[in-house]
Structure formats: structure tokens, C-alpha cells
């Protein structure tokens, strides 16, 4: 404060904008040069001054060193550069980070530690919203769609304390028996502020009536969150949220075992910017019981969102709200036809859905044009559909509702889809599908679809009329334009009795093109080869279909 005050006085008195040159040799100019150098150094030192925070400091609490560290609340209020030692911190209210705050965790809290030498794994800096320190986990079983509360604490001995899972799909999030005592939100980045959060774990905020429990980036604010984790936050809206005209760069970080009813656990609406790179999304839960047509357990991608090089596993969506027609497990586009979105270089494994609506809930559901998904792996995901609907659309891996949508260089394999329906049900089941209820085109290129399992049964033992395919494009009317194009793809090891490519089962305006693709051993025990089914009168109806330069293997 003093440095800034002196700087303003000297600048006014000596016309600071007229800097001296070496030719100016007057005493006044020499004084100006000296003052300029001293004030510049002082301002520089002030800008890089560090406030130290430690949970058990016993010194003067000035924050000038580890020995004299101050409290987290006091340091945040002052802002600036803040170093936080390992341990668990329980703020008394939401932390509002002032403009210019740089919050760094992961320090041992002893000696002279360099920022780039932190041991983040062994020096976890946990900021908890669990005021009463009594949050417990709730377990979710995607195989049965059931859940149960446990007595396993979320935090134990200064560490995140996860339960032992039964398999790769089971997951958890905080239960709701004690969450009304928690902080509604942990961190707010106010409007116009520029803030960095690096190396901290945000845990245990939010409750059933709360929204945005982890990090809220307000309008026109800019935030960088890196090397950090958001864990066990529960709310009716995303754990991490970017308001209109805000900007968030989320890198080398993770969102784990959080719960949200709306828009996933991280979301950025129209006219804001969200950049996600090299992140992990683990064990997040959505039980869709409220209107949210494009809901997801992890992320709804809207205009201005770019997702790349990230890893998704154990995420779970229990889809039970019939009006939500474009759900997903991991990624759903919010439906705005805008090119300023992307999903590249991501891996989706061991994610799951338990669906009681008969509406499709794939791992990735895209609803915009352009090249939506590139260089991604979608593997070993589990979808269970239990429905009495007369029309069931079940998709395990990837679905497109895009106008002129395209998927490039995908590896889709070992995904499992199980459908139980009434005897009268008509079931569309596939690993990949273009939405039958939309006017859209899907192009799949340079991709491998292999060993995906599809199982359709009736709840009363009767036969189910099923239109099944590993990749298919059904049509429900005779007026809408729909087309499916497959180029340079490989199909191997599909489920017995399934159509590999299924298009235009009715005489609608739907066409298919399959070029330069390889169909290997579809199923060695299938006595009814069904390599490609292009529907009724494919050449003369609608936009027609062409099977050309395709290599058919054993069936």
C-alpha cells in the first residue's frame, strides 16, 4: 500500500511519463532516475511477496514465513500470491478470491520450497466445505440401479478416503444425510477478477438445495485451475461453473465423485469460454429426475467449450426422467449448432448407465454439426436398459443427432448393452447410432468398431421385435432427410444375430453409403449372416444407398 501511494505521488510531481534519457544530466533527472529504480524494485518485490498459510502455525500469524503463517481465510481476504501447506482447511464461509490472487497448494510447509519442486501427491492441500467434518460416502451399483449410504468418511487422516469398489463400474458420491450443514460453495471468482488456483483439493461442499458447490467463475472473470482436484461436491447444478462472458482454463486437474442434477459436473453456457485439457473425470454421478434434455453425468458441451486429451472412467448416469431425450453418460452437447466446440483425444472406459426410460443414453451424445469427435477411444462401457416402453432406443457408445455430423478416428470396442423390454416392444439397439427422431446426417470415417456386445431380451420371455445393429440409422417417417456414410472403417467381432450396418428399415428418405471398409469375422456361430442391411429398396427410395469397394470377411 505504501509503495503504491509513494509511486502515485512521485509520478504526479515529476511527470513520471517523461522518462529521463542518459543525456539529461541535471540533479532533478538524477533524482528521478534513482526514485524510478527504487520504486520499480519495491513494486516488483511487492508484486511477488508471498503470504504463507499453515493449519498449525504457532508464530506471529503475519503470513511472512512458514513459521509465522496465517490462516487461509485471512490470506484469501488479502489476496496476492498465497502458498498453502499440506493439511485440511475448513473455511468459515465461501472463499471469494480477489483480483490477482494466485493460490498455490502442495507445500510441505518447511524450509525454502520452490514452486516447481512441490510434491503434490504427498502434500495434499485440502480445502473442505464439510463444516461438521462428518460427510460419508454413498455407493452406486450400475448393474442394478441401486444405491446405499455407508459409514465410510470422505476425508480420513488428512487424505481423501475412497471405499473399496466391487468392480470397475461401481462408484460413489457424498450421501445427503448430513450435507445441509456444509458450505453451499467453496470458491467464488468475482466478476472481472483474474485468478489462478494451482495444487489444491476442493472437497465436500454443496447440498441438495445448493448450486455450483466447487468453483463458480462469475461474469467477465478469468480463471486458471491447474494441478487441482474437485472431489465429493454435491449440488443441483455443476460443481464447476463458468457464468456468461467468463473464462476458465481447466488443465491437469480432475473432478471426482461429485454429484449434479443439471448439466453435469462442469459446464460453461453460451458466450463463455471453457478450455479443458489433460484432465480426469472419475466416478461422477447423475440420477436424472428433473427436466434437463441434454443432461450428462460429467459435461454438457456448449458454445465456446473445447475438450481434449482427457480421461473419463466410473462415471454413472441413472436415467429415470422420460422427457430427457438426449442424455449421455460422459459428454453431451447442449444442442447449439455452432462450430466453436470440440472433443478430441479423449478416452472413455468403464463408464455406465442404468436407464428406465427406454431413451438412449450413450457415453457420448453429440447434437451439433462440424467434426464433433476425433481421435477418441470409447471402450468397456456398460449400458443397462430396463423399460416397458413400446419403443426403445438404446445406444452404448456414441450417438449423433447432428446436422452434417462427423466422427473421425474413433476406436469403439468391448462396450456392453443389455436391454430388457416387454414382448410388444420394438427395440433399436446399437453401439453407434444416428438419432432416429432428428433430421441429420452422420459420417463415420477412419474408425474401428469391434467386439461390442448387444443383448435384447423380453421381461416375460416372449420374442422381442428388435432392429439391432453395431452401427445403425433407422428412419421413422417418409419425409425427413437422413443419411449415413461409412468410410475407411473396420468392423470385427459383432454380437451374434446383429446387423453390422443397418439403415432405412422403413421406406423413409434415408440412405446409406459404405465405402472402403472391412468387415471381418462378425460372429463364428452366426448361421444367419447379416453383414450389411441397407433397408427396403435402398437404390430407388429417398437418397439411395451404395455398397462399394467393401471387403466382406467370414460371417
mmCIF file of C-alpha atoms in Angstrom, residues 243-537:
data_model
loop_
_atom_site.group_PDB
_atom_site.id
_atom_site.type_symbol
_atom_site.label_atom_id
_atom_site.label_comp_id
_atom_site.label_asym_id
_atom_site.label_seq_id
_atom_site.Cartn_x
_atom_site.Cartn_y
_atom_site.Cartn_z
ATOM 1 C CA UNK A 243 -21.020 -17.710 -15.971
ATOM 2 C CA UNK A 244 -21.776 -15.723 -19.131
ATOM 3 C CA UNK A 245 -18.727 -13.987 -20.649
ATOM 4 C CA UNK A 246 -16.481 -15.734 -18.112
ATOM 5 C CA UNK A 247 -13.424 -17.806 -18.998
ATOM 6 C CA UNK A 248 -11.945 -20.918 -17.376
ATOM 7 C CA UNK A 249 -8.859 -22.876 -18.367
ATOM 8 C CA UNK A 250 -9.047 -26.237 -16.587
ATOM 9 C CA UNK A 251 -5.808 -28.203 -17.065
ATOM 10 C CA UNK A 252 -4.048 -31.180 -15.464
ATOM 11 C CA UNK A 253 -6.884 -31.343 -12.966
ATOM 12 C CA UNK A 254 -9.742 -33.659 -12.064
ATOM 13 C CA UNK A 255 -13.366 -33.743 -10.951
ATOM 14 C CA UNK A 256 -14.021 -36.874 -8.914
ATOM 15 C CA UNK A 257 -17.036 -38.492 -7.237
ATOM 16 C CA UNK A 258 -19.217 -35.393 -7.467
ATOM 17 C CA UNK A 259 -22.984 -35.275 -7.968
ATOM 18 C CA UNK A 260 -25.139 -32.946 -10.063
ATOM 19 C CA UNK A 261 -28.750 -32.953 -11.234
ATOM 20 C CA UNK A 262 -28.192 -30.480 -14.081
ATOM 21 C CA UNK A 263 -25.628 -30.061 -16.861
ATOM 22 C CA UNK A 264 -23.033 -32.435 -15.449
ATOM 23 C CA UNK A 265 -20.260 -31.541 -13.006
ATOM 24 C CA UNK A 266 -18.584 -28.891 -15.171
ATOM 25 C CA UNK A 267 -20.407 -26.516 -17.515
ATOM 26 C CA UNK A 268 -19.984 -23.287 -19.437
ATOM 27 C CA UNK A 269 -23.051 -21.692 -21.099
ATOM 28 C CA UNK A 270 -23.335 -19.648 -24.284
ATOM 29 C CA UNK A 271 -20.914 -16.710 -24.676
ATOM 30 C CA UNK A 272 -18.414 -18.012 -22.147
ATOM 31 C CA UNK A 273 -15.200 -19.977 -22.664
ATOM 32 C CA UNK A 274 -14.198 -23.317 -21.173
ATOM 33 C CA UNK A 275 -10.904 -24.965 -22.142
ATOM 34 C CA UNK A 276 -10.353 -28.474 -20.726
ATOM 35 C CA UNK A 277 -7.013 -30.161 -21.378
ATOM 36 C CA UNK A 278 -5.284 -33.188 -19.852
ATOM 37 C CA UNK A 279 -7.905 -33.723 -17.153
ATOM 38 C CA UNK A 280 -9.552 -36.681 -15.413
ATOM 39 C CA UNK A 281 -13.249 -37.172 -14.705
ATOM 40 C CA UNK A 282 -13.746 -40.067 -12.324
ATOM 41 C CA UNK A 283 -16.807 -41.556 -10.653
ATOM 42 C CA UNK A 284 -19.199 -38.646 -11.088
ATOM 43 C CA UNK A 285 -22.918 -39.355 -10.677
ATOM 44 C CA UNK A 286 -26.168 -38.071 -12.126
ATOM 45 C CA UNK A 287 -29.575 -39.510 -11.273
ATOM 46 C CA UNK A 288 -31.759 -37.668 -13.759
ATOM 47 C CA UNK A 289 -35.038 -36.932 -12.017
ATOM 48 C CA UNK A 290 -35.638 -33.348 -13.191
ATOM 49 C CA UNK A 291 -36.028 -31.749 -16.673
ATOM 50 C CA UNK A 292 -32.664 -31.393 -18.405
ATOM 51 C CA UNK A 293 -32.970 -32.552 -22.035
ATOM 52 C CA UNK A 294 -29.215 -32.688 -22.655
ATOM 53 C CA UNK A 295 -28.132 -33.969 -19.252
ATOM 54 C CA UNK A 296 -24.876 -35.754 -18.516
ATOM 55 C CA UNK A 297 -23.054 -37.153 -15.529
ATOM 56 C CA UNK A 298 -19.913 -35.203 -16.466
ATOM 57 C CA UNK A 299 -20.117 -32.395 -19.018
ATOM 58 C CA UNK A 300 -22.579 -30.699 -21.339
ATOM 59 C CA UNK A 301 -20.606 -29.030 -24.082
ATOM 60 C CA UNK A 302 -21.999 -25.673 -25.157
ATOM 61 C CA UNK A 303 -20.693 -22.987 -27.496
ATOM 62 C CA UNK A 304 -17.159 -21.983 -26.531
ATOM 63 C CA UNK A 305 -16.216 -25.312 -24.911
ATOM 64 C CA UNK A 306 -13.172 -27.291 -26.043
ATOM 65 C CA UNK A 307 -12.367 -30.685 -24.541
ATOM 66 C CA UNK A 308 -9.154 -32.548 -25.322
ATOM 67 C CA UNK A 309 -6.707 -35.180 -24.080
ATOM 68 C CA UNK A 310 -8.866 -36.100 -21.097
ATOM 69 C CA UNK A 311 -9.809 -39.355 -19.376
ATOM 70 C CA UNK A 312 -13.279 -40.473 -18.251
ATOM 71 C CA UNK A 313 -13.943 -43.503 -16.062
ATOM 72 C CA UNK A 314 -16.505 -44.816 -13.495
ATOM 73 C CA UNK A 315 -18.941 -42.018 -14.347
ATOM 74 C CA UNK A 316 -22.579 -43.087 -13.907
ATOM 75 C CA UNK A 317 -25.938 -41.809 -15.141
ATOM 76 C CA UNK A 318 -29.136 -43.304 -13.757
ATOM 77 C CA UNK A 319 -31.613 -42.053 -16.367
ATOM 78 C CA UNK A 320 -35.149 -42.079 -14.978
ATOM 79 C CA UNK A 321 -36.765 -38.923 -16.375
ATOM 80 C CA UNK A 322 -38.534 -39.819 -19.617
ATOM 81 C CA UNK A 323 -38.625 -36.281 -21.041
ATOM 82 C CA UNK A 324 -34.827 -36.066 -21.081
ATOM 83 C CA UNK A 325 -34.336 -37.411 -24.584
ATOM 84 C CA UNK A 326 -30.663 -36.636 -25.226
ATOM 85 C CA UNK A 327 -28.921 -37.841 -22.112
ATOM 86 C CA UNK A 328 -25.353 -39.096 -22.004
ATOM 87 C CA UNK A 329 -23.010 -40.676 -19.509
ATOM 88 C CA UNK A 330 -19.935 -38.537 -20.105
ATOM 89 C CA UNK A 331 -20.345 -35.899 -22.844
ATOM 90 C CA UNK A 332 -23.484 -34.289 -24.219
ATOM 91 C CA UNK A 333 -23.614 -31.298 -26.493
ATOM 92 C CA UNK A 334 -26.271 -28.835 -25.386
ATOM 93 C CA UNK A 335 -27.808 -28.582 -28.819
ATOM 94 C CA UNK A 336 -26.494 -25.302 -30.226
ATOM 95 C CA UNK A 337 -25.465 -25.631 -33.886
ATOM 96 C CA UNK A 338 -22.194 -23.777 -33.562
ATOM 97 C CA UNK A 339 -18.732 -24.741 -34.731
ATOM 98 C CA UNK A 340 -16.912 -23.371 -31.687
ATOM 99 C CA UNK A 341 -16.892 -26.690 -29.826
ATOM 100 C CA UNK A 342 -14.628 -29.729 -29.961
ATOM 101 C CA UNK A 343 -13.871 -33.077 -28.350
ATOM 102 C CA UNK A 344 -10.512 -34.572 -29.325
ATOM 103 C CA UNK A 345 -8.040 -37.100 -27.982
ATOM 104 C CA UNK A 346 -10.226 -38.364 -25.111
ATOM 105 C CA UNK A 347 -10.609 -41.811 -23.572
ATOM 106 C CA UNK A 348 -13.892 -43.171 -22.157
ATOM 107 C CA UNK A 349 -13.649 -46.501 -20.291
ATOM 108 C CA UNK A 350 -15.739 -48.287 -17.613
ATOM 109 C CA UNK A 351 -18.494 -45.682 -17.568
ATOM 110 C CA UNK A 352 -22.073 -46.840 -17.093
ATOM 111 C CA UNK A 353 -25.778 -46.080 -17.424
ATOM 112 C CA UNK A 354 -28.882 -47.616 -15.883
ATOM 113 C CA UNK A 355 -31.885 -46.464 -17.917
ATOM 114 C CA UNK A 356 -35.551 -46.963 -17.005
ATOM 115 C CA UNK A 357 -36.981 -44.717 -19.742
ATOM 116 C CA UNK A 358 -36.180 -46.523 -22.977
ATOM 117 C CA UNK A 359 -34.436 -43.389 -24.262
ATOM 118 C CA UNK A 360 -30.853 -43.617 -25.443
ATOM 119 C CA UNK A 361 -28.061 -42.713 -23.040
ATOM 120 C CA UNK A 362 -24.731 -43.325 -24.795
ATOM 121 C CA UNK A 363 -21.297 -42.447 -23.439
ATOM 122 C CA UNK A 364 -21.046 -39.570 -25.932
ATOM 123 C CA UNK A 365 -24.091 -37.860 -27.460
ATOM 124 C CA UNK A 366 -23.420 -35.126 -29.987
ATOM 125 C CA UNK A 367 -26.042 -32.731 -31.360
ATOM 126 C CA UNK A 368 -24.107 -30.184 -33.405
ATOM 127 C CA UNK A 369 -22.510 -30.154 -36.814
ATOM 128 C CA UNK A 370 -18.898 -29.955 -37.886
ATOM 129 C CA UNK A 371 -16.385 -32.608 -36.861
ATOM 130 C CA UNK A 372 -17.611 -33.320 -33.336
ATOM 131 C CA UNK A 373 -15.451 -36.131 -32.009
ATOM 132 C CA UNK A 374 -11.938 -37.005 -33.154
ATOM 133 C CA UNK A 375 -9.217 -39.434 -32.083
ATOM 134 C CA UNK A 376 -11.171 -40.855 -29.151
ATOM 135 C CA UNK A 377 -11.378 -44.284 -27.523
ATOM 136 C CA UNK A 378 -14.790 -45.481 -26.260
ATOM 137 C CA UNK A 379 -14.338 -48.891 -24.662
ATOM 138 C CA UNK A 380 -15.670 -51.288 -21.997
ATOM 139 C CA UNK A 381 -18.628 -49.095 -21.082
ATOM 140 C CA UNK A 382 -21.810 -50.628 -19.683
ATOM 141 C CA UNK A 383 -25.429 -49.732 -20.544
ATOM 142 C CA UNK A 384 -28.408 -51.420 -18.912
ATOM 143 C CA UNK A 385 -31.929 -50.567 -20.126
ATOM 144 C CA UNK A 386 -34.962 -51.797 -18.202
ATOM 145 C CA UNK A 387 -38.085 -50.417 -19.858
ATOM 146 C CA UNK A 388 -41.736 -51.115 -20.556
ATOM 147 C CA UNK A 389 -41.751 -48.602 -23.407
ATOM 148 C CA UNK A 390 -43.134 -49.771 -26.730
ATOM 149 C CA UNK A 391 -40.242 -48.009 -28.454
ATOM 150 C CA UNK A 392 -36.740 -48.413 -27.054
ATOM 151 C CA UNK A 393 -33.657 -46.668 -28.462
ATOM 152 C CA UNK A 394 -30.574 -47.988 -26.702
ATOM 153 C CA UNK A 395 -27.021 -46.930 -27.584
ATOM 154 C CA UNK A 396 -23.952 -47.934 -25.651
ATOM 155 C CA UNK A 397 -21.096 -45.872 -27.094
ATOM 156 C CA UNK A 398 -21.780 -42.966 -29.459
ATOM 157 C CA UNK A 399 -24.939 -41.299 -30.799
ATOM 158 C CA UNK A 400 -25.283 -38.365 -33.150
ATOM 159 C CA UNK A 401 -28.206 -36.013 -33.596
ATOM 160 C CA UNK A 402 -26.067 -33.616 -35.591
ATOM 161 C CA UNK A 403 -26.890 -31.924 -38.852
ATOM 162 C CA UNK A 404 -23.993 -32.988 -41.065
ATOM 163 C CA UNK A 405 -22.256 -34.574 -38.078
ATOM 164 C CA UNK A 406 -18.971 -36.412 -38.401
ATOM 165 C CA UNK A 407 -16.909 -38.716 -36.220
ATOM 166 C CA UNK A 408 -13.270 -39.225 -37.173
ATOM 167 C CA UNK A 409 -10.770 -41.808 -35.961
ATOM 168 C CA UNK A 410 -12.737 -43.468 -33.170
ATOM 169 C CA UNK A 411 -11.927 -46.799 -31.550
ATOM 170 C CA UNK A 412 -15.182 -48.274 -30.203
ATOM 171 C CA UNK A 413 -14.806 -51.713 -28.660
ATOM 172 C CA UNK A 414 -15.878 -54.043 -25.828
ATOM 173 C CA UNK A 415 -18.924 -51.950 -24.945
ATOM 174 C CA UNK A 416 -21.836 -53.892 -23.432
ATOM 175 C CA UNK A 417 -25.511 -53.139 -23.969
ATOM 176 C CA UNK A 418 -28.292 -55.064 -22.257
ATOM 177 C CA UNK A 419 -31.982 -54.313 -22.933
ATOM 178 C CA UNK A 420 -34.946 -55.853 -21.125
ATOM 179 C CA UNK A 421 -38.309 -54.851 -22.595
ATOM 180 C CA UNK A 422 -41.894 -56.036 -22.948
ATOM 181 C CA UNK A 423 -42.874 -58.579 -25.568
ATOM 182 C CA UNK A 424 -44.518 -55.893 -27.707
ATOM 183 C CA UNK A 425 -41.531 -53.550 -27.692
ATOM 184 C CA UNK A 426 -39.647 -52.507 -30.793
ATOM 185 C CA UNK A 427 -36.006 -52.183 -29.831
ATOM 186 C CA UNK A 428 -33.326 -50.257 -31.667
ATOM 187 C CA UNK A 429 -30.021 -51.239 -30.074
ATOM 188 C CA UNK A 430 -26.505 -50.447 -31.217
ATOM 189 C CA UNK A 431 -23.011 -49.419 -30.232
ATOM 190 C CA UNK A 432 -23.259 -46.396 -32.560
ATOM 191 C CA UNK A 433 -26.416 -44.693 -33.807
ATOM 192 C CA UNK A 434 -27.702 -41.673 -35.656
ATOM 193 C CA UNK A 435 -30.763 -40.416 -33.826
ATOM 194 C CA UNK A 436 -33.954 -41.730 -35.466
ATOM 195 C CA UNK A 437 -36.021 -38.734 -34.391
ATOM 196 C CA UNK A 438 -33.829 -35.993 -35.870
ATOM 197 C CA UNK A 439 -33.186 -34.577 -39.329
ATOM 198 C CA UNK A 440 -29.499 -35.268 -39.539
ATOM 199 C CA UNK A 441 -26.597 -36.887 -41.338
ATOM 200 C CA UNK A 442 -23.809 -38.922 -39.787
ATOM 201 C CA UNK A 443 -20.432 -39.631 -41.319
ATOM 202 C CA UNK A 444 -18.118 -42.141 -39.628
ATOM 203 C CA UNK A 445 -14.580 -42.284 -41.025
ATOM 204 C CA UNK A 446 -11.250 -43.950 -40.238
ATOM 205 C CA UNK A 447 -12.701 -45.812 -37.259
ATOM 206 C CA UNK A 448 -12.681 -49.287 -35.732
ATOM 207 C CA UNK A 449 -15.837 -50.839 -34.209
ATOM 208 C CA UNK A 450 -15.040 -54.195 -32.646
ATOM 209 C CA UNK A 451 -16.375 -56.756 -30.138
ATOM 210 C CA UNK A 452 -19.325 -54.714 -28.914
ATOM 211 C CA UNK A 453 -21.929 -56.863 -27.176
ATOM 212 C CA UNK A 454 -25.678 -56.308 -27.641
ATOM 213 C CA UNK A 455 -28.232 -58.388 -25.756
ATOM 214 C CA UNK A 456 -32.002 -57.820 -26.065
ATOM 215 C CA UNK A 457 -34.467 -59.916 -24.061
ATOM 216 C CA UNK A 458 -38.120 -59.763 -23.098
ATOM 217 C CA UNK A 459 -39.173 -59.390 -19.494
ATOM 218 C CA UNK A 460 -41.811 -62.128 -19.916
ATOM 219 C CA UNK A 461 -39.836 -64.479 -22.092
ATOM 220 C CA UNK A 462 -41.590 -63.683 -25.375
ATOM 221 C CA UNK A 463 -39.741 -62.692 -28.529
ATOM 222 C CA UNK A 464 -38.983 -59.011 -28.985
ATOM 223 C CA UNK A 465 -39.181 -57.427 -32.420
ATOM 224 C CA UNK A 466 -35.717 -55.855 -32.465
ATOM 225 C CA UNK A 467 -33.933 -53.772 -35.063
ATOM 226 C CA UNK A 468 -30.344 -54.253 -33.982
ATOM 227 C CA UNK A 469 -27.049 -53.063 -35.367
ATOM 228 C CA UNK A 470 -23.497 -52.341 -34.375
ATOM 229 C CA UNK A 471 -23.950 -49.111 -36.300
ATOM 230 C CA UNK A 472 -27.392 -48.178 -37.499
ATOM 231 C CA UNK A 473 -29.575 -45.396 -38.780
ATOM 232 C CA UNK A 474 -33.342 -46.076 -38.510
ATOM 233 C CA UNK A 475 -35.966 -43.845 -40.073
ATOM 234 C CA UNK A 476 -39.379 -43.231 -38.543
ATOM 235 C CA UNK A 477 -41.138 -41.271 -41.276
ATOM 236 C CA UNK A 478 -41.093 -40.809 -45.033
ATOM 237 C CA UNK A 479 -40.344 -37.100 -45.245
ATOM 238 C CA UNK A 480 -37.229 -36.258 -43.236
ATOM 239 C CA UNK A 481 -33.836 -36.383 -44.851
ATOM 240 C CA UNK A 482 -31.448 -38.769 -43.158
ATOM 241 C CA UNK A 483 -28.269 -40.344 -44.428
ATOM 242 C CA UNK A 484 -25.458 -42.491 -43.128
ATOM 243 C CA UNK A 485 -21.954 -42.604 -44.591
ATOM 244 C CA UNK A 486 -19.203 -45.009 -43.549
ATOM 245 C CA UNK A 487 -15.709 -44.608 -44.999
ATOM 246 C CA UNK A 488 -12.447 -46.456 -44.291
ATOM 247 C CA UNK A 489 -13.783 -48.303 -41.249
ATOM 248 C CA UNK A 490 -13.256 -51.772 -39.798
ATOM 249 C CA UNK A 491 -15.987 -53.888 -38.157
ATOM 250 C CA UNK A 492 -14.982 -57.009 -36.234
ATOM 251 C CA UNK A 493 -16.480 -59.497 -33.785
ATOM 252 C CA UNK A 494 -20.029 -58.187 -33.506
ATOM 253 C CA UNK A 495 -22.798 -59.790 -31.478
ATOM 254 C CA UNK A 496 -24.478 -62.886 -32.891
ATOM 255 C CA UNK A 497 -27.621 -62.009 -34.796
ATOM 256 C CA UNK A 498 -26.849 -58.319 -35.152
ATOM 257 C CA UNK A 499 -26.824 -56.250 -38.292
ATOM 258 C CA UNK A 500 -23.460 -54.560 -38.583
ATOM 259 C CA UNK A 501 -24.725 -51.594 -40.566
ATOM 260 C CA UNK A 502 -28.482 -51.097 -40.515
ATOM 261 C CA UNK A 503 -30.097 -48.215 -42.381
ATOM 262 C CA UNK A 504 -33.592 -47.348 -43.563
ATOM 263 C CA UNK A 505 -35.686 -50.192 -42.135
ATOM 264 C CA UNK A 506 -38.786 -48.377 -43.449
ATOM 265 C CA UNK A 507 -39.349 -46.670 -46.766
ATOM 266 C CA UNK A 508 -38.276 -43.284 -45.460
ATOM 267 C CA UNK A 509 -35.991 -40.768 -47.095
ATOM 268 C CA UNK A 510 -32.901 -42.382 -45.649
ATOM 269 C CA UNK A 511 -29.805 -43.522 -47.474
ATOM 270 C CA UNK A 512 -26.504 -45.188 -46.643
ATOM 271 C CA UNK A 513 -23.072 -45.210 -48.232
ATOM 272 C CA UNK A 514 -20.439 -47.743 -47.186
ATOM 273 C CA UNK A 515 -17.063 -47.380 -48.882
ATOM 274 C CA UNK A 516 -13.560 -48.819 -48.457
ATOM 275 C CA UNK A 517 -14.476 -50.641 -45.273
ATOM 276 C CA UNK A 518 -13.520 -54.052 -43.918
ATOM 277 C CA UNK A 519 -15.995 -56.463 -42.352
ATOM 278 C CA UNK A 520 -14.099 -59.223 -40.602
ATOM 279 C CA UNK A 521 -15.423 -62.227 -38.718
ATOM 280 C CA UNK A 522 -18.735 -60.934 -37.487
ATOM 281 C CA UNK A 523 -19.540 -63.954 -35.321
ATOM 282 C CA UNK A 524 -18.275 -67.502 -35.915
ATOM 283 C CA UNK A 525 -21.503 -69.095 -34.649
ATOM 284 C CA UNK A 526 -23.982 -66.914 -36.524
ATOM 285 C CA UNK A 527 -25.874 -69.104 -39.005
ATOM 286 C CA UNK A 528 -27.649 -66.082 -40.489
ATOM 287 C CA UNK A 529 -25.011 -63.729 -41.928
ATOM 288 C CA UNK A 530 -26.047 -60.103 -41.528
ATOM 289 C CA UNK A 531 -23.101 -58.066 -42.660
ATOM 290 C CA UNK A 532 -24.863 -55.075 -44.169
ATOM 291 C CA UNK A 533 -28.563 -54.332 -44.255
ATOM 292 C CA UNK A 534 -29.361 -51.226 -46.267
ATOM 293 C CA UNK A 535 -33.104 -51.433 -45.856
ATOM 294 C CA UNK A 536 -36.047 -51.524 -48.233
ATOM 295 C CA UNK A 537 -35.408 -50.555 -51.875
#
